[in-house]
Structure formats: structure tokens, C-alpha cells
Coordinates of C-alpha atoms in Angstrom, one line a residue:
X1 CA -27.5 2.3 -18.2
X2 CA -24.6 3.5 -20.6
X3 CA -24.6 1.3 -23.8
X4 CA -21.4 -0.3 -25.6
X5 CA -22.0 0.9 -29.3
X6 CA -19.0 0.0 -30.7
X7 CA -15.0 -1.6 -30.7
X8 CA -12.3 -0.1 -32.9
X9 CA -8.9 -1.0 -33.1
X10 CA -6.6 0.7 -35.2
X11 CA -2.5 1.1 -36.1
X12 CA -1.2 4.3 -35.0
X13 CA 2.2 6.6 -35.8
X14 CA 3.5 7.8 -39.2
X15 CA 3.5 5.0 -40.9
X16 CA -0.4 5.5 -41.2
X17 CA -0.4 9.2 -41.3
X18 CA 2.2 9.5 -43.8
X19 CA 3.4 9.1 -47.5
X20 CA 6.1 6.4 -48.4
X21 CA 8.4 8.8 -49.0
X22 CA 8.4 9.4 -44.9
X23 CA 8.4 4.9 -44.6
X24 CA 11.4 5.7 -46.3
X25 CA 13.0 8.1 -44.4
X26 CA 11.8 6.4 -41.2
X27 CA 13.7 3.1 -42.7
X28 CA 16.9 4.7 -43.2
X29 CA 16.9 5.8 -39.7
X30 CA 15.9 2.5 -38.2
X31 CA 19.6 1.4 -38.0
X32 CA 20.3 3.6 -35.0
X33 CA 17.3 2.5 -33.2
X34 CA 19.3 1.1 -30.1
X35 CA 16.3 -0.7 -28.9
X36 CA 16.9 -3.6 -31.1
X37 CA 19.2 -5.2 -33.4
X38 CA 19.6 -3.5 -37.0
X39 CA 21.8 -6.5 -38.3
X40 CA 19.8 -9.2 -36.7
X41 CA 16.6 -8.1 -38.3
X42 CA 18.4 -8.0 -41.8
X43 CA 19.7 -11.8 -41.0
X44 CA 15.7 -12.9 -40.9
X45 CA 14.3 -10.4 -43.1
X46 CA 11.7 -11.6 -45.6
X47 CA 13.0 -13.7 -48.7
X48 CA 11.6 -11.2 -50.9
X49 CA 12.2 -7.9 -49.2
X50 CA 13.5 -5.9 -52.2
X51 CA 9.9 -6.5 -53.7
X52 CA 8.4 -5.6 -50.4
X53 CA 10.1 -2.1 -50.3
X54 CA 9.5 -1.2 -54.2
X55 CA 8.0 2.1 -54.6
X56 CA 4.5 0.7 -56.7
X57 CA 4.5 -2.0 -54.3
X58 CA 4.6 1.0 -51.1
X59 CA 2.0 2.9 -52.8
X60 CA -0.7 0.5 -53.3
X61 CA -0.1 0.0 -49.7
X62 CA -0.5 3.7 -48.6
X63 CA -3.5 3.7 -51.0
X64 CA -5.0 0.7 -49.7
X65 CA -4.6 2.3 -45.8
X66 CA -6.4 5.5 -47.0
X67 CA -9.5 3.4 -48.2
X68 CA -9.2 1.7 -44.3
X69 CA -9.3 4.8 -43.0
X70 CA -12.4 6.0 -45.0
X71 CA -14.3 3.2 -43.8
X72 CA -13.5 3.3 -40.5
X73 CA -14.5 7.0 -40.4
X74 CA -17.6 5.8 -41.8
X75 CA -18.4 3.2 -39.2
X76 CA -17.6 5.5 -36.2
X77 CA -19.7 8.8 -37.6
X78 CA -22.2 5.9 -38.0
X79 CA -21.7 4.7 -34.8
X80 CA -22.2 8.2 -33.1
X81 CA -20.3 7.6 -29.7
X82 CA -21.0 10.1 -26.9
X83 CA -17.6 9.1 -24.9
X84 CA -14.8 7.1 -26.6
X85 CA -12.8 4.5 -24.0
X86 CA -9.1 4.7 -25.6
X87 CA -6.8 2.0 -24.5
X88 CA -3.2 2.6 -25.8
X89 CA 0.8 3.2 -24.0
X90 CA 2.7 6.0 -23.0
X91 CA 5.2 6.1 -25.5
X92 CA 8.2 8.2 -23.8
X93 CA 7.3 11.1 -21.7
X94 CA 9.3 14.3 -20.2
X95 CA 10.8 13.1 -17.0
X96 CA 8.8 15.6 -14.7
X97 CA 5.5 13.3 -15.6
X98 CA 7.6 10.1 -15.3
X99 CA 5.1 7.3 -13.8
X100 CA 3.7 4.1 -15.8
X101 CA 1.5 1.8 -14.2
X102 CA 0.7 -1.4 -15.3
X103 CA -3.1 -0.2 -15.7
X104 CA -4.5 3.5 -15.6
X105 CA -6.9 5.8 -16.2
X106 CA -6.3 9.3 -16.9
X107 CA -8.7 11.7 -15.1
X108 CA -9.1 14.9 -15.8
X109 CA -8.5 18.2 -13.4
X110 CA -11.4 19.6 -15.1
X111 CA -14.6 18.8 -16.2
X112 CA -14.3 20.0 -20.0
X113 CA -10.4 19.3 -21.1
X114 CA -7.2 17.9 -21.5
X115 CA -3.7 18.6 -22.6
X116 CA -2.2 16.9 -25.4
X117 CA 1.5 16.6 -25.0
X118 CA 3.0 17.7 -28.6
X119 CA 6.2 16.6 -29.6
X120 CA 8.1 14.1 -27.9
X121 CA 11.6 12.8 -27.8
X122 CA 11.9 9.9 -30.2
X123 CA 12.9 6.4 -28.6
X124 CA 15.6 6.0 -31.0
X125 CA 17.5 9.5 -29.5
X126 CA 16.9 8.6 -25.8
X127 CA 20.9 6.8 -25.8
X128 CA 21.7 10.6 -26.5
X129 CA 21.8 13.8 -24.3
X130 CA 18.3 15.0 -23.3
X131 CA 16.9 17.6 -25.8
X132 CA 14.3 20.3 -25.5
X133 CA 11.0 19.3 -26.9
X134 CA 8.5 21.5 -28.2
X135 CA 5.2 20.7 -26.2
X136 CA 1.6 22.1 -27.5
X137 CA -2.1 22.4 -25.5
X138 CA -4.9 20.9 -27.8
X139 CA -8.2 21.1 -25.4
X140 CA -10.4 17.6 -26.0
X141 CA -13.5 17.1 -24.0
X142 CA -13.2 14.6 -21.5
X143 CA -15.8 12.4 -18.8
X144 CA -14.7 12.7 -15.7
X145 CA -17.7 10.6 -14.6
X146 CA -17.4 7.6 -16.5
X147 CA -13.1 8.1 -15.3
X148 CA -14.4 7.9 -11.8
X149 CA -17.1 5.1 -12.8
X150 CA -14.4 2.9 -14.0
X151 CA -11.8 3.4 -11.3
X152 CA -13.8 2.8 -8.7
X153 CA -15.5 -0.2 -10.6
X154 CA -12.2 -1.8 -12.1
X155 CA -11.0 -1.8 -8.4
X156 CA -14.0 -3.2 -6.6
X157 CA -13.2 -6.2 -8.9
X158 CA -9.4 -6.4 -7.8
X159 CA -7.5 -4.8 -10.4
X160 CA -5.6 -2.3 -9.1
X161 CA -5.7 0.5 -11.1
X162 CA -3.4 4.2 -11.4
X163 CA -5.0 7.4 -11.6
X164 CA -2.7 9.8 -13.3
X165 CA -3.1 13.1 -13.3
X166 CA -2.2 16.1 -15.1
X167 CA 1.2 17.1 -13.5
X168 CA 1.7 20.8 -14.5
X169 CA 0.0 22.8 -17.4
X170 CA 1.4 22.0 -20.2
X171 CA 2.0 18.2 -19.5
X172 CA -1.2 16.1 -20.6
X173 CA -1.5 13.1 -22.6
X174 CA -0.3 11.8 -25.5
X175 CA -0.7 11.4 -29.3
X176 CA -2.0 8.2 -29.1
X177 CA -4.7 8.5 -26.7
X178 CA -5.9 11.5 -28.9
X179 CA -5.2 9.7 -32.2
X180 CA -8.7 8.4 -33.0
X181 CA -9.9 11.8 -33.2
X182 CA -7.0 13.1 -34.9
X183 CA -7.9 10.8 -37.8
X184 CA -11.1 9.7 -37.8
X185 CA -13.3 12.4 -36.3
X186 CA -14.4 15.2 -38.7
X187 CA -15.1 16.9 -35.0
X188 CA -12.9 16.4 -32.3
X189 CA -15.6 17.6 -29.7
X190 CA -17.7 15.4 -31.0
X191 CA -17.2 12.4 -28.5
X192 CA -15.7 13.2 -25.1
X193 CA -12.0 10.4 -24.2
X194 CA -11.4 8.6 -21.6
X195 CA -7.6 7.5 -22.0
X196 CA -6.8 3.6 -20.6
X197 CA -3.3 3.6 -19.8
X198 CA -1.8 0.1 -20.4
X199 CA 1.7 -0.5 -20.3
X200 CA 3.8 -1.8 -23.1
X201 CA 7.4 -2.3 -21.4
X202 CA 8.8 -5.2 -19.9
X203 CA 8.9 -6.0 -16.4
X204 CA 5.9 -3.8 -15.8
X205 CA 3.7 -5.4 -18.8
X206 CA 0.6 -7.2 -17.8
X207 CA 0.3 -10.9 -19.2
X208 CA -1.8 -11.1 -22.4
X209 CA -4.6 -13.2 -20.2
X210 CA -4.4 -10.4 -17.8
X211 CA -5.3 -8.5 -20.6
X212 CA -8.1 -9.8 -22.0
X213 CA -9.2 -10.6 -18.3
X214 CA -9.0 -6.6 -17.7
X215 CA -11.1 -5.6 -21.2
X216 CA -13.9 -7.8 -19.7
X217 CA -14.2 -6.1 -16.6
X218 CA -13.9 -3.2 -18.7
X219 CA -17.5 -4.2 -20.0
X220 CA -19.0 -4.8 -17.0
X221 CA -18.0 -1.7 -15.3
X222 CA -19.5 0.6 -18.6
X223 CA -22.6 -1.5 -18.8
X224 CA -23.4 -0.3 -15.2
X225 CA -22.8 3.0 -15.5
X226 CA -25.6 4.9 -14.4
X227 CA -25.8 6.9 -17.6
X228 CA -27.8 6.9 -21.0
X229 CA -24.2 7.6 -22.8
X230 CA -23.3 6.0 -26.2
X231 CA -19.6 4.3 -25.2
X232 CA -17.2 3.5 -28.1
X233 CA -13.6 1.3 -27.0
X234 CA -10.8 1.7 -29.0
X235 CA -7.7 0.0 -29.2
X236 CA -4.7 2.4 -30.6
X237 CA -1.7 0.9 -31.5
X238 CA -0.2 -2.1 -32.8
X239 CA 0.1 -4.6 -34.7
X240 CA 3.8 -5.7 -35.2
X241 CA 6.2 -2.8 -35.2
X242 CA 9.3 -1.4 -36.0
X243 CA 10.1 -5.0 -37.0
X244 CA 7.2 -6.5 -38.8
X245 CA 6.5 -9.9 -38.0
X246 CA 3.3 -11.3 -40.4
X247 CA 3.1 -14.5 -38.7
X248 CA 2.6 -13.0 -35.4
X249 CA -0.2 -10.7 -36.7
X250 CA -1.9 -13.2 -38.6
X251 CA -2.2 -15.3 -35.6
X252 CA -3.3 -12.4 -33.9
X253 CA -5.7 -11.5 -36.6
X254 CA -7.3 -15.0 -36.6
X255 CA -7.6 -15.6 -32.8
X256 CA -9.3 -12.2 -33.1
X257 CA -11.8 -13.3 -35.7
X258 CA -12.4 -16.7 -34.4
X259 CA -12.9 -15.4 -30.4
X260 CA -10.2 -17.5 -29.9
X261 CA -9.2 -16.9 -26.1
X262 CA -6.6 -19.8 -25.6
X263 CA -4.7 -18.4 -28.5
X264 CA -4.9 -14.8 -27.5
X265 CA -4.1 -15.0 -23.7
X266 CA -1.2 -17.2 -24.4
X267 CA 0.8 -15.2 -27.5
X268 CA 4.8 -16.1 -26.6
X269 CA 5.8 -12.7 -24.4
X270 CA 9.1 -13.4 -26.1
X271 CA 8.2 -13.2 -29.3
X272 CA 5.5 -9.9 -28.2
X273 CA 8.7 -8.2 -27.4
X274 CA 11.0 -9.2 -30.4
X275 CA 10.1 -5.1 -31.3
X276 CA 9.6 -1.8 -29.1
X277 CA 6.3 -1.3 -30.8
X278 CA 4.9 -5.0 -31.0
X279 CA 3.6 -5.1 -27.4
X280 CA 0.4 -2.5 -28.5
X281 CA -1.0 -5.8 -29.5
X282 CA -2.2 -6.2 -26.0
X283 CA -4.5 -3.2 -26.4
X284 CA -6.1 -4.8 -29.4
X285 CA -6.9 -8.1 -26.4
X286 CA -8.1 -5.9 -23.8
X287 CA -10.4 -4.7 -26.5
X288 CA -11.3 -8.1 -27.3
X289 CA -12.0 -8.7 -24.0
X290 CA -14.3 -5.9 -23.8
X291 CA -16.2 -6.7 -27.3
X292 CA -16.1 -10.5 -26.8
X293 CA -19.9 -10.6 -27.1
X294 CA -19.8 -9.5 -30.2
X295 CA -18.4 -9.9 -34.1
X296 CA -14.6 -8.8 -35.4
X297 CA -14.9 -7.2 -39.2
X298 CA -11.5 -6.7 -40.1
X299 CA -11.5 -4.3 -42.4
X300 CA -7.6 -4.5 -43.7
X301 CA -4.0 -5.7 -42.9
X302 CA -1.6 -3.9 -44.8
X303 CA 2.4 -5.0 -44.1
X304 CA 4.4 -1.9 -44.6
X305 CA 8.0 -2.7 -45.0
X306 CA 10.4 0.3 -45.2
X307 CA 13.9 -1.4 -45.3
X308 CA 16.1 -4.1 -46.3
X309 CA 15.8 -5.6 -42.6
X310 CA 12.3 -6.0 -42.7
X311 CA 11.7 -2.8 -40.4
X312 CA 8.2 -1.3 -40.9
X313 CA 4.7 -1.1 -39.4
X314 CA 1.6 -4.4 -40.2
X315 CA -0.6 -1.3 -40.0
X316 CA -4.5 -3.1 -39.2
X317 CA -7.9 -1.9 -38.8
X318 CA -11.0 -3.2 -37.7
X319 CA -14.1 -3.2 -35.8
X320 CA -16.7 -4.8 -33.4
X321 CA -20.5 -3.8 -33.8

């Protein structure tokens, strides 16, 4: 049977993948971002936000997120998955491929590829006129079995399930599900994906304890797949963002570390939707759902604020093993 060799969960976007001089353009933008309230964020901002956003204080941050990285690269050559599990959101696709179920799985038309969409509308322009986006094809190696496996599986246990599909050439799927191997992976064929759709917007947002319920069916179904596959989960996204919220992620953190259910299947959905980007924290429980067997090792939390009203990302990695 296939063999659960590792968890990962890791922060995704630019804050990670960029300088501070980009946190920096990124916060002076943030203002316009109708899906929140600039001047209400400045109202509760952090007592000592000038500090927060100094320039030496930014780049130990963005040094301290490369050293992350480094060791989580390390940990997953190490761990030398054959097919990687990625559970992480749609984040604001074309209308033509406009469908977001509270769960899915993304199967592939083929058995070797998948389209990554490239460039996508921001969230903060959709109040405006539609633009044209540019859109690239990146190939990544994909399971179609294990897809299948899981569907079927996930269902048989009463969790209704999407399959999405592919819904013309040059739509497929995005950044995030492709992240881990944009970042971690020296070899992007190295492990084949198998993208877990979750959904991150309110109504259509399953309940934290939903979540963590789903990440241990997750288990179950891999454990019996007829296969002698190394499986890797990883959770791409989170923790609090565009408005960081450090008590929210330390609680988070700590129920994490502590396999503390209660505490993780009952997180406030208010206070989970306070920010657009805040709600990728239930990828991090459906992964701790899946991994609850075994050991968290965090390996950093790293609060990057890029304006006066507290915007940013609380970019965290860690790992189960």
C-alpha cells in the first residue's frame, strides 16, 4: 500500500518569493484593496508598527524566510516523495473556468500533465473593468490514479467531492497548487501533484472541523491505495494575510504543535475571515487532520508587516515526519 512520507505546510505569494522592496510596493497598494477596510486596519494596527515596517527590521525577516525555505528544501529532497497531495484555494480564475466547490480534486485529461494558469487578475482590480490576462502552459506530471483513488474513496465515506477538469487548453490550475515545486523542488518532475481544491470564500467555506474531519479521511483513503508510492501532503497557503493577525496564528501555531483538535475545529469563522487571505489556514487543519498521527516541527514564523495598517503576510513553515 502507498505510504504517507511526509506533511508540509507552507505560506505562499510574494511576500515569500520576494524582496522587501516588493512588501513595500505591495503595502502601498493595499489601500485600494476593496475587500477590506484600509482605515479600519490602521485603527487596530500594532502599537509599534513603525518598528515593524523599518527596512533592517524587513530584512532580517526576508533573510530569516530564505533560511526556512533552505530547510524545508532539505526535508522534502530528504523525504523523496513519488506524488505530492497539494491542498490549497482557487484564488480568482477567468470566468470561462468559473466553478468552486467546497472540496475537489483536480484530475487530469491526461496521464502525464497539467496546465498552469499564468497570470491572473489581482483581487484588488476585480471592482474594475475586466482586463486581459496573459496565461502560460507549464507541463507538471500528474497521478491520475491516486486522483481517481481519492475521489472515489473520499466519497464512499460521505464527503461529496468535485472533480474539476481542465476546461479548454490553456486553462489549468493555479500558482498555488504548483507552488511547492516552484520553490522547493530543484526538479519539478520530480514528484507527480495531485491538487486538493478547498475553498476559502464565505458561504461556500467548509467549517474548520469539517476540515480537519476531511484531512483524516484524506489518510485513510492514501493508506489504502493499492500502490507502493511515496505520498507527501502539503498545505499551501496561509497563515494570516493581507491583514496580519499574530494572535490568531500563534493560536493556530500552538493547537498545531500540541494536536490540539478542540482548539483547531473551533477557530472563530469571524475572526478566519477578518482578511481575504486568512481563511488558507484551513488547509494547514485538513493537513493536520491528515498528519495527526504524527509530530509538528515548526520550523519558523516570520510576521511580515508592509504598512502602517498592519497589512502584510505571518509567512510560516513547517513539517510533519
Amino acid at each position: 500500500m502507498a505510504e504517507i512520507v511526509l506533511g508540509v505546510g507552507s505560506s505562499h505569494g510574494p511576500t515569500i518569493q520576494s524582496t522587501p522592496e516588493r512588501w513595500l510596493a505591495l503595502g502601498a497598494k493595499d489601500f485600494e484593496d476593496p475587500r477590506y477596510s484600509f482605515e479600519d486596519a490602521l485603527k487596530s494596527a500594532p502599537a509599534d508598527i513603525e518598528e515593524q515596517i523599518a527596512p533592517e527590521r524587513m530584512q532580517a525577516r526576508y533573510e530569516a524566510i530564505q533560511r526556512a525555505i533552505a530547510r524545508l528544501s532539505d526535508v522534502m529532497a530528504e523525504a523523496a516523495a513519488d506524488v505530492i497531495v497539494v491542498v490549497s484555494n482557487p484564488h480568482g480564475v477567468p470566468p470561462a473556468d468559473r466553478m468552486e466547490p467546497v472540496f475537489g480534486i483536480y484530475m487530469s485529461e491526461s496521464d502525464s500533465t497539467i496546465a498552469r494558469s499564468g497570470h491572473q487578475t489581482s483581487a484588488r482590480r476585480r471592482a474594475r473593468p475586466v482586463q486581459e490576462v496573459e496565461r502560460r502552459v507549464e507541463d507538471y506530471a500528474t497521478s491520475p490514479e491516486l486522483a481517481d483513488h481519492l475521489m472515489r474513496s473520499l466519497i464512499d465515506e460521505g464527503i461529496d467531492v468535485a472533480s474539476c477538469f481542465q476546461s479548454h487548453a490553456t486553462a489549468g490550475i493555479e500558482g498555488p497548487f504548483t507552488f511547492p515545486y516552484d520553490l522547493f523542488l530543484a526538479d519539478r518532475t520530480s514528484a507527480a501533484v495531485v491538487p486538493f481544491l478547498l475553498s476559502r470564500y464565505l458561504p461556500h467555506q467548509a467549517t474548520p472541523a469539517r476540515c480537519y474531519q476531511v484531512g483524516q479521511a484524506i489518510r485513510r483513503s492514501i493508506e489504502a491505495w493499492d500502490s507502493d508510492k511515496k505520498v507527501a501532503i502539503f498545505a499551501s497557503g496561509g497563515l494570516s494575510h493581507q491583514i496580519i493577525d499574530e494572535e490568531l496564528d500563534r493560536r493556530v501555531i500552538q493547537a498545531l504543535l500540541a494536536k490540539d483538535v478542540e482548539t483547531l475545529s473551533y477557530l472563530p469563522r469571524e475572526q478566519l475571515n477578518r482578511a481575504p487571505g486568512t481563511p488558507e489556514i484551513l488547509n494547514w487543519i485538513v493537513l493536520a487532520g491528515a498528519m495527526e498521527q504524527e509530530e509538528m516541527t515548526l520550523i519558523d514564523y516570520i510576521p511580515c508587516y508592509r504598512s502602517l495598517a498592519g497589512t502584510g503576510h505571518g509567512v510560516t513553515l513547517g513539517y510533519w515526519k
